[in-house]
Coordinates of C-alpha atoms and ligand atoms in Angstrom, one line a residue:
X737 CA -28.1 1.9 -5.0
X738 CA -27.9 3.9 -1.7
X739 CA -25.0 6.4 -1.7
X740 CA -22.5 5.3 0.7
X741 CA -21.2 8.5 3.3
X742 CA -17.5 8.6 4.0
X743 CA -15.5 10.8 6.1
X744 CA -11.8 11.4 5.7
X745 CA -8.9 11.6 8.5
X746 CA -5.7 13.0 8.0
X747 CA -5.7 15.9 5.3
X748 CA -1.9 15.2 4.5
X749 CA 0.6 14.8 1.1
X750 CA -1.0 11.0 0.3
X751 CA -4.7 11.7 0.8
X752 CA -5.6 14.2 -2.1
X753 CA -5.5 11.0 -3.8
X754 CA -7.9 9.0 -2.3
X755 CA -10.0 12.0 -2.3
X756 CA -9.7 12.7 -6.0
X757 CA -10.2 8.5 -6.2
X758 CA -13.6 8.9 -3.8
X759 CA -15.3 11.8 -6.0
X760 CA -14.3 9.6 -9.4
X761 CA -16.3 6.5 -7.8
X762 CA -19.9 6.6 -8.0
X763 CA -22.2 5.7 -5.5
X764 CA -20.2 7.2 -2.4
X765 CA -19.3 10.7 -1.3
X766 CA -16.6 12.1 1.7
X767 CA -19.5 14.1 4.2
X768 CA -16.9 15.2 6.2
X769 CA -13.0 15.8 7.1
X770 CA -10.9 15.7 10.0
X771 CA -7.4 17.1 10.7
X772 CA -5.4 18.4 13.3
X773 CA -3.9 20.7 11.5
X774 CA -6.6 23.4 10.6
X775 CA -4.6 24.9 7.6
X776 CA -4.6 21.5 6.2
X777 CA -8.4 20.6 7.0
X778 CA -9.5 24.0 5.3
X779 CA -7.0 23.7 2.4
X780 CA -8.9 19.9 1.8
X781 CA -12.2 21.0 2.7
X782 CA -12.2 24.2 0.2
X783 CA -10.9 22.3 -2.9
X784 CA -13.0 19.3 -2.9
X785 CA -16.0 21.2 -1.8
X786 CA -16.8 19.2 2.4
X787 CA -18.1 21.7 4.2
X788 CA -18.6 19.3 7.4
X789 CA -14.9 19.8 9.0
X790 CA -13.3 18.7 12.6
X791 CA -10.4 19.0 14.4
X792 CA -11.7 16.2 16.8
X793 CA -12.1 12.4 14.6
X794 CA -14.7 11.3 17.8
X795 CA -16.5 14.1 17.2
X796 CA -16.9 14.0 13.8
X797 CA -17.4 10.2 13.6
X798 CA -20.4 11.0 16.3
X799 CA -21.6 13.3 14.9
X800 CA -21.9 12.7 11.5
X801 CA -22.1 9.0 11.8
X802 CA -20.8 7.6 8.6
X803 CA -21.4 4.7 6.8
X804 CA -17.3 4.4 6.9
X805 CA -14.3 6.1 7.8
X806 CA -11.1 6.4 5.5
X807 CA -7.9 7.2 7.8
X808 CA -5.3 8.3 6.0
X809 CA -2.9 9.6 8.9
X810 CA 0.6 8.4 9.6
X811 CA 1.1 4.7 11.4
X812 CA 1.4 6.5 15.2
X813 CA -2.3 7.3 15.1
X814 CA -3.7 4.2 13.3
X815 CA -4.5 2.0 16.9
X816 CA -6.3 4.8 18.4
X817 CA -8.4 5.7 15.3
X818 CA -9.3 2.3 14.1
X819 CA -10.3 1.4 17.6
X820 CA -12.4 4.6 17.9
X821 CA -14.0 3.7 14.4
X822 CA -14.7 0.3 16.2
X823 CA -16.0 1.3 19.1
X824 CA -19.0 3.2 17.2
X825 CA -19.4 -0.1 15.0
X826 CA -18.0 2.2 11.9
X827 CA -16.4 0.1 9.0
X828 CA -12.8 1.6 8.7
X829 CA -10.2 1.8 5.7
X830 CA -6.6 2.3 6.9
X831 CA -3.6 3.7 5.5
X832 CA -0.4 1.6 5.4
X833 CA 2.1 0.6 7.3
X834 CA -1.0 -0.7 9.5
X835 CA 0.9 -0.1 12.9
X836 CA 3.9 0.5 14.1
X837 CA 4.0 -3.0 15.9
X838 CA 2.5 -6.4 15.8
X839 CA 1.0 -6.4 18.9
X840 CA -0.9 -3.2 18.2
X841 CA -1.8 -4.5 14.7
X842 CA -3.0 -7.6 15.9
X843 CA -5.2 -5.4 18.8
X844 CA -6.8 -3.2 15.7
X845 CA -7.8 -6.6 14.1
X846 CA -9.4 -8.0 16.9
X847 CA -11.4 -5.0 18.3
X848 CA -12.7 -4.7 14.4
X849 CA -13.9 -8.7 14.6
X850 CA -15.3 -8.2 18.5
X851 CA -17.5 -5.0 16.9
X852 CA -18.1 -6.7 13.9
X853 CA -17.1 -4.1 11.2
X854 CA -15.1 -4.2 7.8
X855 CA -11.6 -3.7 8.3
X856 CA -8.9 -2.8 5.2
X857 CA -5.1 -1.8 5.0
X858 CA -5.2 0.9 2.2
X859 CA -2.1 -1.4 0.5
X860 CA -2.7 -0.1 -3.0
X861 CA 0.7 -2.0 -4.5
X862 CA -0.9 -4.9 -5.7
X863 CA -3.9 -2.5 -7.0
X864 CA -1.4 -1.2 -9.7
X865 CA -3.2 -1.8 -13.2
X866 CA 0.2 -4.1 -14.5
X867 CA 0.8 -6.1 -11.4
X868 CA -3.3 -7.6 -11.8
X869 CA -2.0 -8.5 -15.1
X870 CA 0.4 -10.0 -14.3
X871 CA -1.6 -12.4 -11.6
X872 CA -3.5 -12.9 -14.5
X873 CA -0.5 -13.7 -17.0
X874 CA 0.9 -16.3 -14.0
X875 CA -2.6 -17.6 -13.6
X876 CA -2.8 -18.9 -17.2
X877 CA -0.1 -21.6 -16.3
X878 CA 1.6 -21.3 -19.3
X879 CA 5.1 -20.8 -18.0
X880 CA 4.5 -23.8 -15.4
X881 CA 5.3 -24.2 -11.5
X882 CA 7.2 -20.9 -10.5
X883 CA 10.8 -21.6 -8.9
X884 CA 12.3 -18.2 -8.9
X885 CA 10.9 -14.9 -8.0
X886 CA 12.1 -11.3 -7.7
X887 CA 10.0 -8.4 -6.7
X888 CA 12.2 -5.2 -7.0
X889 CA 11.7 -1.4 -6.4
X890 CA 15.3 1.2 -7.0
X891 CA 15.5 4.3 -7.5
X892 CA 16.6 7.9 -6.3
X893 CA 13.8 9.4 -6.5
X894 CA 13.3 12.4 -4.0
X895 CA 10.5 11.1 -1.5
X896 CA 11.7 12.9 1.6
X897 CA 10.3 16.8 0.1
X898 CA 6.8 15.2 -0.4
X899 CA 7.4 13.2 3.0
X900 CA 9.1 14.6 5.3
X901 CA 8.7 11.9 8.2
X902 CA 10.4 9.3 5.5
X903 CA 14.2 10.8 6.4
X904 CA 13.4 11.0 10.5
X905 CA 12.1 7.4 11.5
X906 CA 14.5 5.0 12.9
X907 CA 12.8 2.9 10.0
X908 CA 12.7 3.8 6.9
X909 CA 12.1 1.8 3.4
X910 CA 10.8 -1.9 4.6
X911 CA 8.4 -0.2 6.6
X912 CA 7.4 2.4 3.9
X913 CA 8.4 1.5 0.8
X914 CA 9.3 -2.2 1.2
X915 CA 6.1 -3.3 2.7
X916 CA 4.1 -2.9 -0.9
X917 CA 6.8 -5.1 -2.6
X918 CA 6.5 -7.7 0.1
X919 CA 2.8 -7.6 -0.6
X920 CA 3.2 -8.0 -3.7
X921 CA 5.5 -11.1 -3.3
X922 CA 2.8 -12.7 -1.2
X923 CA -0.2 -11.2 -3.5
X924 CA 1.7 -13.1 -6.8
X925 CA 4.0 -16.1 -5.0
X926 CA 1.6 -17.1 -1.6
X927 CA 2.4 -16.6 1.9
X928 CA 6.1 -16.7 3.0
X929 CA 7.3 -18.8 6.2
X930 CA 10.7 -17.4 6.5
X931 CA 12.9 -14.4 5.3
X932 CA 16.7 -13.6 5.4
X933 CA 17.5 -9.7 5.4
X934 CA 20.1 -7.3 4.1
X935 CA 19.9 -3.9 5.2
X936 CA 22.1 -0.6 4.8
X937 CA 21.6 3.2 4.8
X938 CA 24.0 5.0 1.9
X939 CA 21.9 8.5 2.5
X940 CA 23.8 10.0 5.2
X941 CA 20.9 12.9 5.7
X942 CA 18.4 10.0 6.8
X943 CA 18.1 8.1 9.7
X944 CA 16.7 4.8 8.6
X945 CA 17.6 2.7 6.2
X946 CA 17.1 3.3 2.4
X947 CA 18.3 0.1 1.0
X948 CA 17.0 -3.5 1.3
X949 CA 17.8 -7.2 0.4
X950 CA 15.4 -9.9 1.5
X951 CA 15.0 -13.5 0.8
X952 CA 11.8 -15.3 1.1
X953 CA 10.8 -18.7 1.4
X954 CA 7.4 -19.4 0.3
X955 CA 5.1 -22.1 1.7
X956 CA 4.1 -23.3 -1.6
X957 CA 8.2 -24.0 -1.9
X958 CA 9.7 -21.5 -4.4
X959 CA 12.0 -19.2 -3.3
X960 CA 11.6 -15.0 -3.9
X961 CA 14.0 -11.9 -3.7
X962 CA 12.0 -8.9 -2.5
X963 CA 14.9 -5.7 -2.8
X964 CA 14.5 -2.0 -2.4
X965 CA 16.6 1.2 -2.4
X966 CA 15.9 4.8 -2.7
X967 CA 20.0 5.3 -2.9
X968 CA 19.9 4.0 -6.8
X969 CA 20.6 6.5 -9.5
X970 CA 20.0 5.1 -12.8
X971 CA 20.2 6.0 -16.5
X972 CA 16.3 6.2 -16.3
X973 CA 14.7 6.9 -13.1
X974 CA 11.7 4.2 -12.9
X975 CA 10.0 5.5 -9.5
X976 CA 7.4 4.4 -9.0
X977 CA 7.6 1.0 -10.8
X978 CA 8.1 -2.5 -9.0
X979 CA 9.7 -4.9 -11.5
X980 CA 9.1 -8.1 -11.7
X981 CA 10.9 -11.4 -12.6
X982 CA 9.0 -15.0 -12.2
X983 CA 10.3 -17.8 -13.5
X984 CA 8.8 -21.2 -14.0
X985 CA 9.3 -24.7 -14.9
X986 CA 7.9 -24.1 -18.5
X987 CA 8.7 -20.5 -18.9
X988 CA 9.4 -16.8 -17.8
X989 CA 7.0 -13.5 -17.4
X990 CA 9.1 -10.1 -17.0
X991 CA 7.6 -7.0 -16.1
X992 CA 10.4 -4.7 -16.8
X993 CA 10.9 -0.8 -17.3
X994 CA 8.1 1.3 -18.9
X995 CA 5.7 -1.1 -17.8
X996 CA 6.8 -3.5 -20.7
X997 CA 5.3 -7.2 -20.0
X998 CA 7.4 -9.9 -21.2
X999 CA 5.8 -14.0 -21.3
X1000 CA 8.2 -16.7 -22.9
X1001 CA 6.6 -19.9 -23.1
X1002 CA 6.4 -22.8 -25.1
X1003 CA 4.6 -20.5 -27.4
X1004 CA 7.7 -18.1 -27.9
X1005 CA 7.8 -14.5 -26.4
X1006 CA 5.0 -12.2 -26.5
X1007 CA 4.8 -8.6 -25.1
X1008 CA 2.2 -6.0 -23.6
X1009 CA 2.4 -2.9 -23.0
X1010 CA 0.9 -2.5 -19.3
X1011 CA 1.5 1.3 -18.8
X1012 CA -1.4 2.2 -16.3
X1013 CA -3.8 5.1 -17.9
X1014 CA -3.3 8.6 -16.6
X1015 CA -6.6 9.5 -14.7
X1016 CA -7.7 13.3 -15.0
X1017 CA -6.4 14.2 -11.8
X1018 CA -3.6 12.5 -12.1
X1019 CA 0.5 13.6 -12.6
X1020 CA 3.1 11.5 -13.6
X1021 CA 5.2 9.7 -12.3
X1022 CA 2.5 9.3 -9.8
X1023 CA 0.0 8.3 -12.2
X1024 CA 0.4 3.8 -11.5
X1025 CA 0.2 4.7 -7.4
X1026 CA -2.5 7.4 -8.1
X1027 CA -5.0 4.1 -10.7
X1028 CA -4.2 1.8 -8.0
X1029 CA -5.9 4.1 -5.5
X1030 CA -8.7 4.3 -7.8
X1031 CA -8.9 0.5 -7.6
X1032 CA -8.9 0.0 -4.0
X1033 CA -11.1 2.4 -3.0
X1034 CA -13.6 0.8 -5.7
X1035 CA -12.9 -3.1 -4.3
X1036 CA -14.0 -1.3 -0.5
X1037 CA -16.9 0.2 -1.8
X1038 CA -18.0 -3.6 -3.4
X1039 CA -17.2 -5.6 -0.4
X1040 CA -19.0 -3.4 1.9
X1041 CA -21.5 -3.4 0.2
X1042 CA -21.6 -7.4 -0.7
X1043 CA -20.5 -7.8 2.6
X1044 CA -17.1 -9.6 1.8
X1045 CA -13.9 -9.4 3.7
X1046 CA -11.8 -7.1 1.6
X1047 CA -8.6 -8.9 0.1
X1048 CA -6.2 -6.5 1.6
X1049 CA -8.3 -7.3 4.8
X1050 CA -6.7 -6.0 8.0
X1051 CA -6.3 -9.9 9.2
X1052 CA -4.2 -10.3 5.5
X1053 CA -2.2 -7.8 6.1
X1054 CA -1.3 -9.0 9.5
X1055 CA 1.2 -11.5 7.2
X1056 CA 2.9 -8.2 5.3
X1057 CA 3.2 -6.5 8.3
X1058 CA 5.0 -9.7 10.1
X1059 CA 7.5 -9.6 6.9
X1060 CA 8.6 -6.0 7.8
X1061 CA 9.0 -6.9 11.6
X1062 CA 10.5 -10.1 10.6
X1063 CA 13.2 -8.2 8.2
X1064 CA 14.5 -5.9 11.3
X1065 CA 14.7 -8.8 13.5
X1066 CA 16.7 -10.6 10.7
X1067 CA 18.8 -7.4 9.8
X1068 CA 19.9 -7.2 12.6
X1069 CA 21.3 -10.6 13.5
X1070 CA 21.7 -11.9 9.9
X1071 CA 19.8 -14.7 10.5
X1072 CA 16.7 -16.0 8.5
X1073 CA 13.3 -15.4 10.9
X1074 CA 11.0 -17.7 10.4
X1075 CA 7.5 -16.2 10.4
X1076 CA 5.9 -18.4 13.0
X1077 CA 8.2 -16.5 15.4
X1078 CA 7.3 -13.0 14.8
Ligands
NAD1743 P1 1.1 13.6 6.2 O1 1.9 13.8 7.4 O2 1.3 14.5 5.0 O3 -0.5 13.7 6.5 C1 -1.1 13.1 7.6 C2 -2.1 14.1 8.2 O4 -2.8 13.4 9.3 C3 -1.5 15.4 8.8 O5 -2.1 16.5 8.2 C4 -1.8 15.3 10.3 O6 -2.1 16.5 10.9 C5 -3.0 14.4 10.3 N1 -3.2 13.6 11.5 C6 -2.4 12.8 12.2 N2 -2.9 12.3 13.3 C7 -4.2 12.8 13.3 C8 -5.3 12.6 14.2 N3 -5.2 11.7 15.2 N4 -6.4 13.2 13.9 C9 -6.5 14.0 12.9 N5 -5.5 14.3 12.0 C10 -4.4 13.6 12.2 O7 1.2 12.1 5.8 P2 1.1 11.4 4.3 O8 2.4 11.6 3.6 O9 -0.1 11.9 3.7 O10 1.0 9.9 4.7 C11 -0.1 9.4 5.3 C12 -0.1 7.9 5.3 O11 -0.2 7.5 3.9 C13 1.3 7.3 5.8 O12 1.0 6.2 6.6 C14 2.0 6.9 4.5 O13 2.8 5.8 4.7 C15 0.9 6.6 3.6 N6 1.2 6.7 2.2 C16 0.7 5.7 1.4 C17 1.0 5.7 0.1 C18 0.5 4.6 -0.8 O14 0.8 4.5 -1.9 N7 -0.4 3.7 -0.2 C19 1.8 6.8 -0.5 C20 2.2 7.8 0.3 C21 1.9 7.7 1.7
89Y1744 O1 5.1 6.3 1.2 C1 5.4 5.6 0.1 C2 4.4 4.8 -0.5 O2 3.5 4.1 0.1 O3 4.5 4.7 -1.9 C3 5.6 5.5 -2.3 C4 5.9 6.4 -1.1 O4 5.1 7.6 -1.3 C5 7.3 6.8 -0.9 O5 8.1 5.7 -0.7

């Protein structure tokens, strides 16, 4: 097996773990870095030993020339850097939220199918060790047609030290935060064709909004409520764990607190215990984001080299992204959008 080259953009917060995920994985290695910020580059480049580093992401995709390029930066730079990759015919992962507008979403998407490379959304939600399970749980068929689903995120957890751009967009948890759970409702319920939105800001030191309410209405015809806050303080703080309610025609599955799988069927209950494994690297309560990062990278490395559109393809995510643009249009009429519109 050839060893795949990679090289890294955007030495931020987020990205330490997708390097610590890249040196884990065998069968690829990061050749070289790029930031901005040259503190930041040298800070990277020192403690996971690249000495290749640039300031300039053209001149280090020229010239080192890798075999892909993992761009980790904030949404602003995403167009111009996945177009770049494009333009040299270089197979590019990118972070979420994909753009910061449909229109230049959809432009990323079609330069990577006019040049013919492998294009994936690092959206690492539906990665998480308990959520596959859970897919698998709701594949059995056990609890029967789903009706009823609820994909929820709250907490008050303190996001805005790590991150400080979280508290200073006119957006702030659909487009950050939300966008995995509504993943994750299309990853486990199908695509959605319309959505209904609550939004409100209870943080008064922000300047988006940190809670959400959104209903969906899926094509294959059950209904799901996707609902997020970061103004939630609770007996036990769960961040980062999505909970999860589906219920079917035959049944129930919870995934509940402490990653704590619940399945009542005609069988009776049964329960798992789905708490993801803490890699070396890793820190809780980080550790669930930090495996699913592991797993992503790992389903890139297999598709590129299979040569298989990757499932959180940059066309997929083109349907996630038009649920976040969808909720701010709804929010801010109160109308359900329907997703043909957006
Ligand atoms: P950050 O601001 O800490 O880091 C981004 C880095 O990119 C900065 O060092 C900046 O100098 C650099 N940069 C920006 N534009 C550049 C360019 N054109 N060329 C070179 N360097 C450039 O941000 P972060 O908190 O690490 O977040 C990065 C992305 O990761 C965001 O889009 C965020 O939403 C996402 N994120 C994802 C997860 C997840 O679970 N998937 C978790 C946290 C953050
Ligand atoms: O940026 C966010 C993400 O993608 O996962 C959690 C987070 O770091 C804060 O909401």
């Amino acid at each position: 097996m050839n060893e795949l080259r990679g090289a890294l953009i955007g030495c931020g917060f987020f990205a330490r773990n997708q390097m610590n995920a890249w040196r884990d994985l065998p069968g690829v290695r990061i050749v070289a870095l790029c930031d901005r910020d040259a503190g930041r580059l040298q800070a990277m480049g020192e403690d996971f030993g690249v000495p290749a580093r640039f300031t300039d992401a053209e001149a280090m995709l020229r010239e080192t020339r890798p075999d892909f390029v993992d761009i980790a930066t904030t949404a602003p730079s995403h167009r111009a850097l996945v177009e770049l990759a494009a333009s040299l015919g270089i197979p590019a992962i990118c972070q979420k939220p994909f753009a910061p507008t449909m229109a230049d979403a959809r432009a990323m998407v079609a330069a990577c199918e006019r040049a013919g490379v492998p294009l994936m959304v690092h959206e690492n939600f539906r990665w998480q060790s308990p959520i596959r399970r859970l897919r698998a749980v709701l594949d059995e068929g056990t609890i029967g047609t789903p009706f009823f689903g609820r994909v929820s995120f709250r907490s008050a957890f303190d996001v805005y030290s790590g991150q400080p751009y979280l508290a200073e967009g006119e957006r702030f948890i659909v487009e950050d935060l939300g966008i995995h759970a509504l993943d994750i409702a299309r990853f486990l319920f199908g695509d959605a064709t319309a959505i209904t939105t609550r939004m409100a800001r209870v943080n008064p030191l922000i300047r988006g909004e940190d809670v959400a309410t959104m209903l969906l209405d899926h094509a294959a015809g059950l209904h799901s409520v996707v609902d997020c806050s970061y103004a939630t303080r609770l007996e036990e703080e769960l961040f980062p764990q999505t909970l999860v309610e589906i219920d079917g025609a035959l049944g129930s599955i919870r995934l509940g607190p402490g990653y704590r799988l619940s399945v009542t069927d005609a069988a009776g209950t049964r329960h798992e215990d789905l708490s993801p494994p803490l890699l070396a690297w890793a820190s809780r309560p980080w550790h669930n984001i930090q495996e699913s990062v592991l797993l992503i990278q790992r389903h890139w490395l297999e598709t590129l080299r299979d040569g298989r559109e990757p499932d959180t393809s940059g066309r997929d995510n083109l349907q996630t992204l038009a649920l976040v643009e969808a909720a701010y249009q709804g929010a801010r009429t109160g109308l359900p959008v329907a997703l043909a519109d957006v």
